[in-house]
Amino acid sequence: FSSGLAAVEIGGGGVTTRSTIVGGKTVLHGKIGYVDKTGAFIIKPQFDAAGPFAEERARVQMGGKWGYIDSVGVFAVTPRFEDAGDVSEGRAAVRIASQEEGTHWAYIDPAGEIVVAFENPTLFDAGSFHQGLARTSRHGGVAYVDVSGQVVLTDPSGQCGDFSEGLATARADAGWGFIDTSGRFAIQPRFSEARPCHYGLAAVTRGAGWGYISASGKVVIDYQFREAWDFDGPVARARRLSKMLYINRRGQTVWEDP
C-alpha cells in the first residue's frame, strides 16, 4: 500500500478474454485497478500496467502508452510516454518518442510539463531522484544528474545504486562499499553484497551471512541471516535458515513465521 491504495490485477495471468463484475460494472481479466485497505476498489480495473502511488501520482499504462493518475483515478498526465518512472522529489523520468529524434529520456513535473530533456543518444535509462540526484545509465557507465539535468558525478564501472540517506552502494575491486555525494567511499568496499541505507541501517554480507551496518560502517547487527532486507521504520524482514522473520533495530525477533 502507498497513500492508502494498492494496485490489484483482476484475474491475473494477463488474461483479457474473461470478465468479472466489480462495483456493478464489467471489467476484463488482466486489467489493474486500485483498492483501499478494506479491499474495496477505489479506482476500477482499467489499466494494462500500473505502479504504486508516489507524491499523489501513480504511473499507469493504457493502449501501450504511460501516463499518471491522481488518487481518484483521474489522469493528471495523459498517456503519451513510451516508459515512465515513479514521481520522486517532484520529478518523474519518462521516455518520449518522436519521428524526428527517435526516443529520448526527459524529466517531467507532476503536471506533465518537461523540466529536463536529454538529447544525448547515449543515454539509455534514467532513474528517480533521491536527495537531489538521479542515476542515469549511458554508454560509458553511470552518471548522476541534479534537478537541472547537469552531470555532477560519474562512475565508469556502472556498478552503483541510487542515493539513500546520503550514501549509494558502489563496487570496486575489493567488493561493495558506499560512496557519498562527492563520489568518495564513505564506507570502504569490503562486502560481497550491499543494500541501500534505510533508517540509518544497511543490509550487507561478507559471504557467511547477512547483517546490518550503520551509516558510519559499524556492524550493528551481526552476520546471522540467510537473507536480509531494508528497514522500514523500526523493523526489517529477514530470513534465518528457512524461517521468515521481522527484526527490530537491535536484531531481536519481533515476529517469525510459524
Short mmCIF file of C-alpha atoms in Angstrom, two decimals:
data_model
loop_
_atom_site.label_atom_id
_atom_site.label_comp_id
_atom_site.label_asym_id
_atom_site.label_seq_id
_atom_site.Cartn_x
_atom_site.Cartn_y
_atom_site.Cartn_z
CA PHE A 1 0.00 0.00 0.00
CA SER A 2 1.08 3.53 -0.78
CA SER A 3 -1.06 6.58 0.06
CA GLY A 4 -3.63 4.08 1.32
CA LEU A 5 -4.01 2.36 -2.06
CA ALA A 6 -2.59 -0.77 -3.68
CA ALA A 7 -2.62 -1.87 -7.32
CA VAL A 8 -4.52 -5.14 -7.90
CA GLU A 9 -4.92 -7.14 -11.11
CA ILE A 10 -8.26 -8.78 -11.89
CA GLY A 11 -7.95 -12.42 -12.91
CA GLY A 12 -4.17 -12.32 -13.29
CA GLY A 13 -2.03 -14.01 -15.88
CA GLY A 14 -2.69 -11.33 -18.45
CA VAL A 15 -6.00 -12.97 -19.48
CA THR A 16 -8.29 -10.43 -21.14
CA THR A 17 -11.00 -12.71 -22.63
CA ARG A 18 -12.87 -13.23 -19.35
CA SER A 19 -14.64 -10.67 -17.19
CA THR A 20 -15.68 -10.01 -13.59
CA ILE A 21 -18.31 -7.73 -12.07
CA VAL A 22 -16.67 -5.04 -9.93
CA GLY A 23 -18.85 -2.39 -8.30
CA GLY A 24 -21.71 -3.26 -10.63
CA LYS A 25 -19.55 -2.86 -13.75
CA THR A 26 -17.98 -5.48 -16.00
CA VAL A 27 -14.17 -5.41 -16.19
CA LEU A 28 -11.87 -7.64 -18.22
CA HIS A 29 -9.48 -10.01 -16.52
CA GLY A 30 -5.88 -8.83 -16.71
CA LYS A 31 -6.79 -5.20 -16.01
CA ILE A 32 -5.37 -3.38 -12.99
CA GLY A 33 -7.11 -1.06 -10.54
CA TYR A 34 -6.51 0.21 -7.01
CA VAL A 35 -8.05 -0.99 -3.75
CA ASP A 36 -8.07 0.56 -0.29
CA LYS A 37 -7.12 -1.30 2.89
CA THR A 38 -10.58 -2.85 3.13
CA GLY A 39 -10.14 -4.44 -0.29
CA ALA A 40 -12.70 -2.20 -1.97
CA PHE A 41 -11.85 -0.87 -5.43
CA ILE A 42 -11.40 2.90 -5.29
CA ILE A 43 -10.14 3.10 -8.88
CA LYS A 44 -11.74 0.47 -11.08
CA PRO A 45 -9.55 -2.03 -13.00
CA GLN A 46 -8.85 -0.46 -16.40
CA PHE A 47 -5.08 -0.25 -16.80
CA ASP A 48 -2.71 -2.62 -18.61
CA ALA A 49 0.11 -1.91 -16.15
CA ALA A 50 0.41 0.28 -13.07
CA GLY A 51 2.85 1.41 -10.42
CA PRO A 52 2.45 2.47 -6.78
CA PHE A 53 1.31 5.92 -5.74
CA ALA A 54 4.14 8.33 -5.01
CA GLU A 55 3.65 12.01 -4.22
CA GLU A 56 -0.07 11.72 -5.11
CA ARG A 57 0.63 10.29 -8.58
CA ALA A 58 0.71 6.75 -9.95
CA ARG A 59 2.11 5.77 -13.34
CA VAL A 60 -0.31 3.69 -15.42
CA GLN A 61 -0.32 2.25 -18.91
CA MET A 62 -3.23 2.28 -21.35
CA GLY A 63 -3.06 1.41 -25.02
CA GLY A 64 0.70 0.94 -24.85
CA LYS A 65 1.39 4.44 -23.50
CA TRP A 66 2.18 5.61 -19.96
CA GLY A 67 0.62 8.48 -18.07
CA TYR A 68 -0.13 9.47 -14.48
CA ILE A 69 -3.35 9.42 -12.45
CA ASP A 70 -4.28 11.15 -9.21
CA SER A 71 -5.69 9.45 -6.10
CA VAL A 72 -9.23 9.30 -7.51
CA GLY A 73 -8.16 7.83 -10.85
CA VAL A 74 -8.32 10.98 -12.97
CA PHE A 75 -5.49 11.45 -15.45
CA ALA A 76 -3.22 14.27 -14.30
CA VAL A 77 -0.88 13.48 -17.20
CA THR A 78 -2.44 11.82 -20.24
CA PRO A 79 -0.82 8.60 -21.51
CA ARG A 80 1.74 9.56 -24.13
CA PHE A 81 5.09 8.16 -22.99
CA GLU A 82 6.93 5.01 -24.07
CA ASP A 83 8.10 4.38 -20.50
CA ALA A 84 7.71 6.14 -17.17
CA GLY A 85 9.10 6.08 -13.64
CA ASP A 86 7.57 6.92 -10.28
CA VAL A 87 7.37 10.56 -9.18
CA SER A 88 10.12 11.40 -6.70
CA GLU A 89 11.08 14.81 -5.36
CA GLY A 90 8.69 16.46 -7.81
CA ARG A 91 10.18 14.80 -10.90
CA ALA A 92 9.45 11.69 -12.94
CA ALA A 93 11.59 10.12 -15.65
CA VAL A 94 9.78 9.46 -18.94
CA ARG A 95 10.82 8.15 -22.35
CA ILE A 96 9.44 10.17 -25.24
CA ALA A 97 9.13 9.06 -28.86
CA SER A 98 9.28 11.40 -31.84
CA GLN A 99 9.52 10.75 -35.57
CA GLU A 100 12.41 13.15 -35.95
CA GLU A 101 14.57 12.13 -32.98
CA GLY A 102 13.54 8.56 -32.14
CA THR A 103 13.21 8.11 -28.39
CA HIS A 104 14.86 10.09 -25.63
CA TRP A 105 14.54 10.48 -21.86
CA ALA A 106 13.25 13.51 -20.01
CA TYR A 107 12.02 14.53 -16.58
CA ILE A 108 8.55 15.97 -16.10
CA ASP A 109 6.83 17.67 -13.18
CA PRO A 110 3.57 16.32 -11.64
CA ALA A 111 1.55 18.30 -14.20
CA GLY A 112 3.36 16.65 -17.11
CA GLU A 113 5.50 19.62 -18.14
CA ILE A 114 9.01 18.75 -19.30
CA VAL A 115 11.55 20.30 -16.93
CA VAL A 116 14.69 18.49 -18.18
CA ALA A 117 15.15 17.00 -21.65
CA PHE A 118 18.11 14.80 -22.61
CA GLU A 119 19.08 14.84 -26.27
CA ASN A 120 22.14 12.66 -25.67
CA PRO A 121 21.56 9.47 -27.73
CA THR A 122 23.94 7.52 -25.48
CA LEU A 123 21.55 7.86 -22.51
CA PHE A 124 19.51 4.66 -22.32
CA ASP A 125 17.95 4.83 -18.85
CA ALA A 126 17.00 7.48 -16.29
CA GLY A 127 16.14 6.80 -12.66
CA SER A 128 14.24 8.56 -9.90
CA PHE A 129 15.61 11.45 -7.88
CA HIS A 130 16.93 10.68 -4.41
CA GLN A 131 18.24 13.56 -2.32
CA GLY A 132 18.54 15.80 -5.35
CA LEU A 133 20.40 13.29 -7.54
CA ALA A 134 19.16 10.84 -10.18
CA ARG A 135 21.09 7.87 -11.51
CA THR A 136 21.25 7.70 -15.31
CA SER A 137 22.77 4.92 -17.39
CA ARG A 138 24.65 5.66 -20.58
CA HIS A 139 27.37 4.23 -22.75
CA GLY A 140 30.50 4.65 -20.68
CA GLY A 141 28.94 4.00 -17.28
CA VAL A 142 26.64 5.75 -14.83
CA ALA A 143 26.18 9.47 -14.31
CA TYR A 144 24.27 11.17 -11.52
CA VAL A 145 22.45 14.34 -12.55
CA ASP A 146 20.97 17.14 -10.47
CA VAL A 147 17.46 18.60 -10.87
CA SER A 148 18.66 20.78 -13.75
CA GLY A 149 19.99 17.75 -15.63
CA GLN A 150 23.64 18.62 -15.11
CA VAL A 151 26.05 15.75 -14.50
CA VAL A 152 27.58 16.08 -11.04
CA LEU A 153 29.10 12.64 -10.53
CA THR A 154 30.16 9.77 -12.80
CA ASP A 155 31.07 6.12 -12.31
CA PRO A 156 32.59 4.47 -15.41
CA SER A 157 32.12 0.98 -13.92
CA GLY A 158 28.35 1.40 -13.87
CA GLN A 159 28.15 -0.66 -10.67
CA CYS A 160 26.47 1.69 -8.24
CA GLY A 161 22.98 2.32 -6.90
CA ASP A 162 20.64 5.15 -6.03
CA PHE A 163 21.47 7.51 -3.20
CA SER A 164 19.64 6.95 0.07
CA GLU A 165 20.37 8.92 3.23
CA GLY A 166 23.45 10.47 1.62
CA LEU A 167 25.02 7.16 0.54
CA ALA A 168 24.92 4.95 -2.54
CA THR A 169 26.17 1.39 -2.94
CA ALA A 170 29.18 1.15 -5.26
CA ARG A 171 31.50 -1.64 -6.29
CA ALA A 172 35.29 -1.65 -6.52
CA ASP A 173 37.87 -4.42 -6.86
CA ALA A 174 37.68 -5.19 -3.12
CA GLY A 175 33.88 -5.55 -3.17
CA TRP A 176 30.87 -3.37 -2.41
CA GLY A 177 31.01 -0.23 -0.31
CA PHE A 178 29.16 3.08 -0.04
CA ILE A 179 30.03 6.40 -1.69
CA ASP A 180 28.90 9.85 -0.61
CA THR A 181 27.62 12.57 -2.93
CA SER A 182 31.17 13.64 -3.75
CA GLY A 183 31.89 10.17 -5.16
CA ARG A 184 34.33 9.22 -2.39
CA PHE A 185 33.96 6.00 -0.45
CA ALA A 186 32.44 6.86 2.93
CA ILE A 187 32.35 3.14 3.80
CA GLN A 188 35.25 1.26 2.24
CA PRO A 189 34.43 -1.59 -0.17
CA ARG A 190 34.65 -4.94 1.64
CA PHE A 191 31.23 -6.56 1.25
CA SER A 192 30.10 -9.35 -1.07
CA GLU A 193 26.74 -7.61 -1.46
CA ALA A 194 25.17 -4.47 -0.05
CA ARG A 195 21.73 -2.89 0.03
CA PRO A 196 20.79 0.81 0.37
CA CYS A 197 20.82 2.55 3.72
CA HIS A 198 17.34 2.99 5.23
CA TYR A 199 16.54 4.45 8.63
CA GLY A 200 20.25 4.56 9.42
CA LEU A 201 20.99 0.89 8.71
CA ALA A 202 22.09 -1.02 5.60
CA ALA A 203 21.95 -4.77 5.00
CA VAL A 204 25.33 -6.21 3.96
CA THR A 205 27.01 -9.59 3.65
CA ARG A 206 30.60 -10.76 3.56
CA GLY A 207 29.68 -14.21 2.30
CA ALA A 208 28.89 -16.06 5.54
CA GLY A 209 25.54 -14.37 6.19
CA TRP A 210 23.72 -11.05 6.19
CA GLY A 211 23.88 -8.40 8.89
CA TYR A 212 23.41 -4.65 9.22
CA ILE A 213 25.82 -1.75 9.45
CA SER A 214 25.31 1.87 10.47
CA ALA A 215 25.88 4.85 8.17
CA SER A 216 29.43 5.03 9.56
CA GLY A 217 30.15 1.40 8.59
CA LYS A 218 29.98 -0.08 12.09
CA VAL A 219 28.41 -3.55 12.37
CA VAL A 220 25.21 -3.08 14.40
CA ILE A 221 23.56 -6.47 13.82
CA ASP A 222 25.92 -9.42 13.36
CA TYR A 223 26.05 -11.51 10.20
CA GLN A 224 23.47 -14.14 11.11
CA PHE A 225 20.76 -14.16 8.46
CA ARG A 226 20.37 -16.16 5.28
CA GLU A 227 18.76 -13.10 3.67
CA ALA A 228 18.04 -9.57 4.86
CA TRP A 229 16.02 -6.68 3.51
CA ASP A 230 15.80 -2.93 4.09
CA PHE A 231 14.46 -1.46 7.31
CA ASP A 232 11.04 0.11 7.04
CA GLY A 233 10.75 2.21 10.16
CA PRO A 234 11.54 0.17 13.27
CA VAL A 235 11.52 -3.28 11.62
CA ALA A 236 13.10 -5.21 8.75
CA ARG A 237 12.31 -8.53 7.13
CA ALA A 238 14.99 -11.23 7.32
CA ARG A 239 15.35 -14.97 6.85
CA ARG A 240 17.17 -17.22 9.33
CA LEU A 241 17.58 -20.74 7.92
CA SER A 242 14.12 -21.48 6.48
CA LYS A 243 12.14 -19.10 8.72
CA MET A 244 10.98 -15.64 7.71
CA LEU A 245 11.35 -13.06 10.49
CA TYR A 246 10.74 -9.46 11.32
CA ILE A 247 13.52 -7.96 13.44
CA ASN A 248 13.99 -4.70 15.32
CA ARG A 249 16.99 -2.40 15.17
CA ARG A 250 18.83 -4.49 17.76
CA GLY A 251 18.42 -7.63 15.68
CA GLN A 252 15.83 -9.11 18.02
CA THR A 253 12.97 -11.10 16.51
CA VAL A 254 9.62 -9.37 16.87
CA TRP A 255 7.71 -11.85 14.70
CA GLU A 256 8.52 -15.09 12.94
CA ASP A 257 6.73 -17.36 10.52
CA PRO A 258 5.15 -20.22 12.49
#
